[in-house]
GROMACS .gro file of C-alpha atoms in nm:
model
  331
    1UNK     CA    1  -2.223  -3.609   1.343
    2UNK     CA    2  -2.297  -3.209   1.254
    3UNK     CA    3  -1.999  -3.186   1.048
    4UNK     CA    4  -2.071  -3.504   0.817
    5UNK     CA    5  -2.443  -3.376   0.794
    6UNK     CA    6  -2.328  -3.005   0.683
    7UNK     CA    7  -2.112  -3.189   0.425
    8UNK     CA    8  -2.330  -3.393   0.286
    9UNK     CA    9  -2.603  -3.099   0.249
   10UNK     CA   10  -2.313  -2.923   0.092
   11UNK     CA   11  -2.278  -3.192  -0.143
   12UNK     CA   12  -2.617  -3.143  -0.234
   13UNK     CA   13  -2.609  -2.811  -0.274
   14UNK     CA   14  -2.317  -2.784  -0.491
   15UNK     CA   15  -2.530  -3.068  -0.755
   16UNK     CA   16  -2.811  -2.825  -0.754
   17UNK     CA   17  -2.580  -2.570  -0.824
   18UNK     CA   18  -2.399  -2.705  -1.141
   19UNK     CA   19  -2.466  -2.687  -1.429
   20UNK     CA   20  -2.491  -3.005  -1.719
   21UNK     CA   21  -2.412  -3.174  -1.396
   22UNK     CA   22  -2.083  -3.023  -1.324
   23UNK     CA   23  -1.977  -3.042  -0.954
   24UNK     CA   24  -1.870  -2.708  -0.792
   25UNK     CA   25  -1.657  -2.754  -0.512
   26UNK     CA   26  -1.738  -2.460  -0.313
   27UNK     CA   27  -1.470  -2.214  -0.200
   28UNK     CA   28  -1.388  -2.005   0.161
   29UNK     CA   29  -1.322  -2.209   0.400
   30UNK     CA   30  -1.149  -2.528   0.472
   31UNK     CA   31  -1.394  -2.735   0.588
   32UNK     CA   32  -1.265  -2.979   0.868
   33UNK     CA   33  -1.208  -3.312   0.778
   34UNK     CA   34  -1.325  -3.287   0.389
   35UNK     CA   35  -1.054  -3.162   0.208
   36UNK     CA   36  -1.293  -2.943   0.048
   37UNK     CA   37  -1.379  -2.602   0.042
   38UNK     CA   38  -1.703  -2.375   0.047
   39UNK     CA   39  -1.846  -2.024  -0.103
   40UNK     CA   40  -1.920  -1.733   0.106
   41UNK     CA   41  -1.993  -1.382   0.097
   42UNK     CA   42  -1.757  -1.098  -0.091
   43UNK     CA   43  -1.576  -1.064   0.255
   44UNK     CA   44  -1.505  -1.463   0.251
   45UNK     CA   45  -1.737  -1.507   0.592
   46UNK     CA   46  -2.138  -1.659   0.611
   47UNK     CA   47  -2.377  -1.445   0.812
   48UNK     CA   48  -2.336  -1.589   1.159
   49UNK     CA   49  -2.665  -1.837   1.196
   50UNK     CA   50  -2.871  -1.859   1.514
   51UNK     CA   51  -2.791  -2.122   1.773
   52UNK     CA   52  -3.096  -2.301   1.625
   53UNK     CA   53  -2.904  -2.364   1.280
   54UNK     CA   54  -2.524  -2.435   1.415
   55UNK     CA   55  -2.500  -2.673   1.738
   56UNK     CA   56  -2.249  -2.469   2.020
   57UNK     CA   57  -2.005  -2.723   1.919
   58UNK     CA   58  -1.983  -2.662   1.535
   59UNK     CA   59  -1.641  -2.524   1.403
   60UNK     CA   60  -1.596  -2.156   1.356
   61UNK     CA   61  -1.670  -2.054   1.020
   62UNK     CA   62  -1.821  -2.397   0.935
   63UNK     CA   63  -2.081  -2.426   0.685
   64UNK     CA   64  -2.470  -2.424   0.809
   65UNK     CA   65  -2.807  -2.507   0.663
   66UNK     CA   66  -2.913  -2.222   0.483
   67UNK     CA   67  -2.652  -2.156   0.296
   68UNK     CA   68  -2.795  -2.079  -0.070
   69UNK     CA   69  -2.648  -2.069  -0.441
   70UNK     CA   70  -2.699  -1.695  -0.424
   71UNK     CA   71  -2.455  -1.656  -0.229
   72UNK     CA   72  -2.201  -1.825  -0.457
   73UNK     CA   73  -2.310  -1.544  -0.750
   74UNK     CA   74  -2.264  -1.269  -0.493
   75UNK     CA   75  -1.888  -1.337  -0.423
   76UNK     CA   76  -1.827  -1.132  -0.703
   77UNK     CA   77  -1.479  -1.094  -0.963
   78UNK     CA   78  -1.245  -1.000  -0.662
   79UNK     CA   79  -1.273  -1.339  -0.531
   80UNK     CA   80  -1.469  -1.541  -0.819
   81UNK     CA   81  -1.203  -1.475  -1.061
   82UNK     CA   82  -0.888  -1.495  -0.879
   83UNK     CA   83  -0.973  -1.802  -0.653
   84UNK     CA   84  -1.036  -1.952  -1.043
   85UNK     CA   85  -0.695  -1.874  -1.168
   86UNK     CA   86  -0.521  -1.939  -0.851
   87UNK     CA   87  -0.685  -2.263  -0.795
   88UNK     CA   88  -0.676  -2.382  -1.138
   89UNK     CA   89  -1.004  -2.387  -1.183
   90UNK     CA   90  -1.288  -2.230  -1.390
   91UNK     CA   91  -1.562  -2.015  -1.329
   92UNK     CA   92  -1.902  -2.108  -1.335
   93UNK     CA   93  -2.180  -1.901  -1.304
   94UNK     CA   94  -2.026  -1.667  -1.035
   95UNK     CA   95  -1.933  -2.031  -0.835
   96UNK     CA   96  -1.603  -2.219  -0.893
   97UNK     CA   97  -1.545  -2.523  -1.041
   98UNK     CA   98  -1.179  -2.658  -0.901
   99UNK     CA   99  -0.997  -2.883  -1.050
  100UNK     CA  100  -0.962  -3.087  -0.720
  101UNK     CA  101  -1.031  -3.041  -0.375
  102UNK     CA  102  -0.799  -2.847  -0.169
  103UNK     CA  103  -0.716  -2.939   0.176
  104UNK     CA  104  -0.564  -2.546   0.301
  105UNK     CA  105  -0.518  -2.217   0.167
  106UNK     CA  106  -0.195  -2.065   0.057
  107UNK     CA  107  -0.112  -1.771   0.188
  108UNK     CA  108  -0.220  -1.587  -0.122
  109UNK     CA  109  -0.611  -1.733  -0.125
  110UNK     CA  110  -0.603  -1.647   0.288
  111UNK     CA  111  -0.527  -1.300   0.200
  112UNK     CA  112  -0.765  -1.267  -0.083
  113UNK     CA  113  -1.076  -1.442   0.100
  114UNK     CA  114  -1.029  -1.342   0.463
  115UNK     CA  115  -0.815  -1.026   0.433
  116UNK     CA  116  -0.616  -1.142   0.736
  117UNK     CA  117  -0.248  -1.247   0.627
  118UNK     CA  118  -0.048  -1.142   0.963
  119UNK     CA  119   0.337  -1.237   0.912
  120UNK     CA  120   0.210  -1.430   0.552
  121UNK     CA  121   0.456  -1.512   0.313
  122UNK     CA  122   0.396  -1.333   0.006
  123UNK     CA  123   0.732  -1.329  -0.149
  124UNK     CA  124   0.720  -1.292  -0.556
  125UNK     CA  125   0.358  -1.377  -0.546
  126UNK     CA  126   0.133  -1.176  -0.754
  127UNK     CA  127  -0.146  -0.913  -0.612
  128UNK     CA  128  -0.168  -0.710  -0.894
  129UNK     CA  129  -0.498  -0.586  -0.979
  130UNK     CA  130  -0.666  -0.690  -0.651
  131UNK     CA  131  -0.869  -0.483  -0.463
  132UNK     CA  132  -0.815  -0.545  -0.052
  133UNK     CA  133  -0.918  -0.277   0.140
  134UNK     CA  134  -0.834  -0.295   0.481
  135UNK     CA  135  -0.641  -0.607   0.452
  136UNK     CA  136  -0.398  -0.729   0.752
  137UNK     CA  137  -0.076  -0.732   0.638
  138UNK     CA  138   0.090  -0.651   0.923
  139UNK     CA  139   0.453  -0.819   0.938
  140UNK     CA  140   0.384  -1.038   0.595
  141UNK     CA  141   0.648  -1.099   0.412
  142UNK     CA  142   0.597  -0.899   0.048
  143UNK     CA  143   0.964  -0.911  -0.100
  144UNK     CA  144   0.977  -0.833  -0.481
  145UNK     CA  145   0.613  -0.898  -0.476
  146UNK     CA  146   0.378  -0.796  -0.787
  147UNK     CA  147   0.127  -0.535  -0.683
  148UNK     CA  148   0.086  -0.326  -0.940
  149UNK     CA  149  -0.258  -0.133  -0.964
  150UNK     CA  150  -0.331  -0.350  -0.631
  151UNK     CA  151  -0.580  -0.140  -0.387
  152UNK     CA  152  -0.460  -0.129  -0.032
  153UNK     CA  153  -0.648   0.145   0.080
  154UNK     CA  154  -0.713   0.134   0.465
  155UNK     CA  155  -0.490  -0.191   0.485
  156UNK     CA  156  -0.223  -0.265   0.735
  157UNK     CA  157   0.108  -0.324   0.686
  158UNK     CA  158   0.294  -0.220   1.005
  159UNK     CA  159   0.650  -0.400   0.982
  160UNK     CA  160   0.585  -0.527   0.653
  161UNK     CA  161   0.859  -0.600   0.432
  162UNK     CA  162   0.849  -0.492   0.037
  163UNK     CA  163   1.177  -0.431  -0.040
  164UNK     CA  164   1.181  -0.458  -0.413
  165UNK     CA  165   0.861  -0.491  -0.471
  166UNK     CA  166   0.640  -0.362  -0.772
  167UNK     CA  167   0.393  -0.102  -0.638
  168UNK     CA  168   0.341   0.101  -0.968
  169UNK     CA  169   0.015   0.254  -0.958
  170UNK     CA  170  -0.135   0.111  -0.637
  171UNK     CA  171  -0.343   0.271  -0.380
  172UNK     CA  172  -0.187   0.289  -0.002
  173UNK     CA  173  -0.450   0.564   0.103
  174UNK     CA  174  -0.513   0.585   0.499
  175UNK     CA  175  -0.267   0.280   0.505
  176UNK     CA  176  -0.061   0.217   0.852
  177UNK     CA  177   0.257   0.098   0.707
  178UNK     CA  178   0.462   0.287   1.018
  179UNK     CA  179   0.824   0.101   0.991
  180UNK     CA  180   0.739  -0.045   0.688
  181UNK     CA  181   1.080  -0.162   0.511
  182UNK     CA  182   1.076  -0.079   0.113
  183UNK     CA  183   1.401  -0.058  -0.002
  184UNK     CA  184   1.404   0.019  -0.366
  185UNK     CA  185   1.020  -0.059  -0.381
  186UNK     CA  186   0.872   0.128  -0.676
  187UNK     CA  187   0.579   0.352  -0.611
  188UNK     CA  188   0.568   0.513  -0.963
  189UNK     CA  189   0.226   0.685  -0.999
  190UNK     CA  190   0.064   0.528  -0.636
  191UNK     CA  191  -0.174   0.685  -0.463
  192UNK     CA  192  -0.045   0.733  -0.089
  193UNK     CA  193  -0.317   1.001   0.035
  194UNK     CA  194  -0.288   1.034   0.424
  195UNK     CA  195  -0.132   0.699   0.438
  196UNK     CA  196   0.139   0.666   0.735
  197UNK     CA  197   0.478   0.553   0.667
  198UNK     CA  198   0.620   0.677   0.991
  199UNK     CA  199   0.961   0.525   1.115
  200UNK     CA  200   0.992   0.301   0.761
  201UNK     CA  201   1.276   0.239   0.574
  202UNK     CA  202   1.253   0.384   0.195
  203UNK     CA  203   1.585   0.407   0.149
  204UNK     CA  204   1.639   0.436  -0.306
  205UNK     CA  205   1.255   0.359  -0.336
  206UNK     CA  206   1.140   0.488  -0.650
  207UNK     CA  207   0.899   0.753  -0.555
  208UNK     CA  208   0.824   0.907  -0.841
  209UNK     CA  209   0.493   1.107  -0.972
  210UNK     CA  210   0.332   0.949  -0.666
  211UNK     CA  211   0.026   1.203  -0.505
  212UNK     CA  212   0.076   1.166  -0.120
  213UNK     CA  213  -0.157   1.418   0.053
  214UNK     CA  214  -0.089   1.484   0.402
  215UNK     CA  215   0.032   1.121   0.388
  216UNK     CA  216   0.320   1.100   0.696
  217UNK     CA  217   0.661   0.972   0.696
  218UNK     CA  218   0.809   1.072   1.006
  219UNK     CA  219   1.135   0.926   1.097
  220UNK     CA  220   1.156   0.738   0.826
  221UNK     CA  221   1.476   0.699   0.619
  222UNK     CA  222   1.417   0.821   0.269
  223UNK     CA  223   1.779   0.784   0.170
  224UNK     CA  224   1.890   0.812  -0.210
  225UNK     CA  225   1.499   0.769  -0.259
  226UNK     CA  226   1.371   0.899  -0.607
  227UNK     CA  227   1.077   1.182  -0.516
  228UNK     CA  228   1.058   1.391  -0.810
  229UNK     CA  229   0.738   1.544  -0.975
  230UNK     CA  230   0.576   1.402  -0.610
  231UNK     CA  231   0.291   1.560  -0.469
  232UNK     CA  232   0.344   1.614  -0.100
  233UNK     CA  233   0.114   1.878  -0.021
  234UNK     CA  234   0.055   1.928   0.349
  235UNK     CA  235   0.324   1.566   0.373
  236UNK     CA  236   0.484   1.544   0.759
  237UNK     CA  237   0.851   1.451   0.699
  238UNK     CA  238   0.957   1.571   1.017
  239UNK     CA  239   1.312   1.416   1.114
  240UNK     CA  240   1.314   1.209   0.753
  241UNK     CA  241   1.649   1.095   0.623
  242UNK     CA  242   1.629   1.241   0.269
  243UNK     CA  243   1.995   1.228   0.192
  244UNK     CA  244   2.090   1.290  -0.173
  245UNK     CA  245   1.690   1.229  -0.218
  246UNK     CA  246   1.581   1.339  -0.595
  247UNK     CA  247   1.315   1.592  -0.486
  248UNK     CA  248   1.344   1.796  -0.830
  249UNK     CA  249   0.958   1.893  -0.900
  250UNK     CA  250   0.820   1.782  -0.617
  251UNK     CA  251   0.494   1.966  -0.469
  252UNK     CA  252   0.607   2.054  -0.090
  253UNK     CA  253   0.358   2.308  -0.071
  254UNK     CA  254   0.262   2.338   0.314
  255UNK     CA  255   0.495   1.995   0.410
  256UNK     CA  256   0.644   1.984   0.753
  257UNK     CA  257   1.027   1.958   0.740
  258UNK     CA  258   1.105   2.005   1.083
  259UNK     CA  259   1.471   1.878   1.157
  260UNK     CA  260   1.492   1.690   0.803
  261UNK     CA  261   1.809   1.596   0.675
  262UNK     CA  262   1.840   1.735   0.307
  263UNK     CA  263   2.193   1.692   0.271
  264UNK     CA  264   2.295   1.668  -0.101
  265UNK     CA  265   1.907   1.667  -0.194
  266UNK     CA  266   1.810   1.797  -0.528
  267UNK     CA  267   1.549   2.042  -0.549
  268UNK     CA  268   1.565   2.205  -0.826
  269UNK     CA  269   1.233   2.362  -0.934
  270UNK     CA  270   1.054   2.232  -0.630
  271UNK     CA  271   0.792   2.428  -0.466
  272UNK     CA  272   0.864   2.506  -0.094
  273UNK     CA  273   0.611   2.742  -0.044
  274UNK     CA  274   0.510   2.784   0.345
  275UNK     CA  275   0.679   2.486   0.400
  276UNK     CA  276   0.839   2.450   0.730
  277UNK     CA  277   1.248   2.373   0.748
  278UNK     CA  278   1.296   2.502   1.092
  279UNK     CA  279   1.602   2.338   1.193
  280UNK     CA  280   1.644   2.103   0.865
  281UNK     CA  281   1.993   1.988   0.718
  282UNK     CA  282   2.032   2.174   0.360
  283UNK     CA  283   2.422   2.175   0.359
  284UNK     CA  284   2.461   2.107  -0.030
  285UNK     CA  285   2.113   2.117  -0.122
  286UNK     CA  286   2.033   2.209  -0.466
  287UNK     CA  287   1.768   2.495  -0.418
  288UNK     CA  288   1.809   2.582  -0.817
  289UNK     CA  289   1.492   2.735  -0.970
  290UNK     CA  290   1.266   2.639  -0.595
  291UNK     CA  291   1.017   2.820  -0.470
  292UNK     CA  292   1.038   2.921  -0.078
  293UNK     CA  293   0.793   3.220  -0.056
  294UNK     CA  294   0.709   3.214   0.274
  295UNK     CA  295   0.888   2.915   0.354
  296UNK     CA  296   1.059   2.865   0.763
  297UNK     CA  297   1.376   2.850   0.709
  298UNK     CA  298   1.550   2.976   1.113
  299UNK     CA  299   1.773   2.768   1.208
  300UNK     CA  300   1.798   2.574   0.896
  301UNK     CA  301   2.186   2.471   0.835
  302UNK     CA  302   2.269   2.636   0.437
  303UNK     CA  303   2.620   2.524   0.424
  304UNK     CA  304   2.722   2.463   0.051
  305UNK     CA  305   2.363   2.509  -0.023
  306UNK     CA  306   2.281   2.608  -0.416
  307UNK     CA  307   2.099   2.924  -0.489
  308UNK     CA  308   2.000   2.980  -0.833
  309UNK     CA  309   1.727   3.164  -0.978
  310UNK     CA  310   1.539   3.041  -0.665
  311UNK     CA  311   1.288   3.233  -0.440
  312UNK     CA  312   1.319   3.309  -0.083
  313UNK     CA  313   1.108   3.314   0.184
  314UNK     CA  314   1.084   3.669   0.133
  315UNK     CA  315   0.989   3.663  -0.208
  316UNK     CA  316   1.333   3.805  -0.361
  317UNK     CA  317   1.529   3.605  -0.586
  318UNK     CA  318   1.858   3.450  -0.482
  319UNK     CA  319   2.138   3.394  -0.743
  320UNK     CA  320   2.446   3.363  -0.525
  321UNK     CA  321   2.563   3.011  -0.736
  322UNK     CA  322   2.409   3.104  -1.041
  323UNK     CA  323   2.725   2.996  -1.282
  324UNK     CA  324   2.891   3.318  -1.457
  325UNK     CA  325   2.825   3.427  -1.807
  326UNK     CA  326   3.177   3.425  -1.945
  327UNK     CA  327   3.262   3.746  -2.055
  328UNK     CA  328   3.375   3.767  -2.448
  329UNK     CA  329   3.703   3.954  -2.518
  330UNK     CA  330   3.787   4.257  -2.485
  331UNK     CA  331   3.446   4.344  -2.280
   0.00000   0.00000   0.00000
């Protein structure tokens, strides 16, 4: 049968392979009915062969004549060196020796090979370090997960789930993470450049330092979230829930507030400038040392809001709540 043949030119293969002798037991795809697996390309798939090569009846995916060592060299550390520690095995030459076969993936080596983990269960598993651009994580299950330093950029993560998760330094750029949930996910230092978070749920996520570009979180609920020293230059948080959100040094240069809720928010020394808060929610704000030069502020609601040593929109400076020198006696 093709499959047996395929397997046993595999077998082959891997011998020649080797080194000293060593078998490699290749690694990509299950193959059916071996309990072993094969190498492929970076992206974890073979060039497709011609109809000549693979019978109409051959598995998807299945290894093919052809198929050359090179290939095993050209997989490269992203998958080389964490299919090796993930599979307890060792690497080889840019191949993989495993310590045994292995019948299926986990979730984990699905992600890393294929890039497609829709609904996965990632819980406490650890990404860190990985690089998986536009991976499909659409609905997986990340809870508490490790991905520090992980690259995401272009990924997917619509209705993905990371509450308290371990983002520190990773890279979301042009991600689609709209109603993502991250409650109390740290994003310390990430890079979330024109990423869209639209609709998510962020509520106490530590934000902090992170450099967000024109990234967009509309709708989403940014409650008690930790934003400070944030870039958000050009940022959409139209309709956001920011809620006694720590804004104090955040960039909001150019951001679109539109009917945000700031209630309680602290911005102290953040810049404002041409920012638009038509219609935003600043009752008990503090505005302390911010910037608003040319800010929109009609229609916003001020009640209880704190004005100290902070700019308007019309470039004056507003000390209404500045607190009182006390006055020594007899002055």
């Amino acid at each position: 049968p093709w499959g047996q043949k395929q397997d046993k030119a595999l077998e082959d293969q891997s011998d020649a392979c080797a080194p000293s002798g060593e078998k490699l037991l290749p690694i990509v795809e299950a193959f059916p009915g071996s309990g072993r697996l094969f190498l492929g390309d970076v992206g974890g798939r073979l060039p497709a062969p011609s109809p000549t090569e693979k019978p109409t009846d051959a598995p998807t995916g299945a290894p093919y004549d052809g198929l050359r060592c090179s290939q095993g060299q050209a997989m490269g550390n992203r998958i080389g060196s964490t299919l090796a520690r993930i599979s307890g095995g060792a690497m080889i030459g840019g191949a993989i020796a495993l310590a045994q076969p292995s019948p299926a993936f986990t979730p984990l080596q699905q992600l890393i090979i294929t890039g497609d983990c829709v609904g996965c269960d990632l819980q406490g598993q650890v990404l860190s370090n990985l690089e998986l651009p536009a991976a499909n994580l659409d609905r997986a299950n990340l809870q508490a997960a490790d991905l520090r330093a992980t690259s995401l950029t272009r990924a997917t993560l619509r209705q993905a789930i990371l509450d308290g998760a371990n983002a520190t330094g990773a890279t979301l750029s042009q991600v689609d993470a709209t109603e993502l949930s991250a409650q109390g996910t740290n994003f310390t230092d990430a890079t979330l450049t024109k990423g869209n978070f639209d609709q998510g749920d962020l509520q106490s996520a530590i934000l902090h330092d992170i450099y967000a570009l024109e990234a967009t979180f509309q709708g989403t609920d940014l409650t008690g979230a930790d934003l400070s020293a944030a870039s958000l230059i050009r940022a959409v948080l139209g309709d956001a829930v920011l809620v006694d959100a720590d804004l104090r040094d955040t960039d909001l240069y150019l951001a679109n507030l539109l009917r945000a809720d700031l209630t309680g928010a602290n911005l102290q020394g953040a810049d404002l400038t041409q920012a638009r808060l038509l219609r935003a929610n600043l009752t008990g704000a503090n505005l302390t040392d911010a910037v608003l030069r040319d800010a929109d502020l009609r229609r916003a609601t001020l009640d209880g809001t704190i004005f100290c040593r902070t700019t308007m929109p019309d470039g004056s400076q507003n000390d209404a709540d500045c607190p009182t020198t006390p006055q020594p006696d007899g002055a």
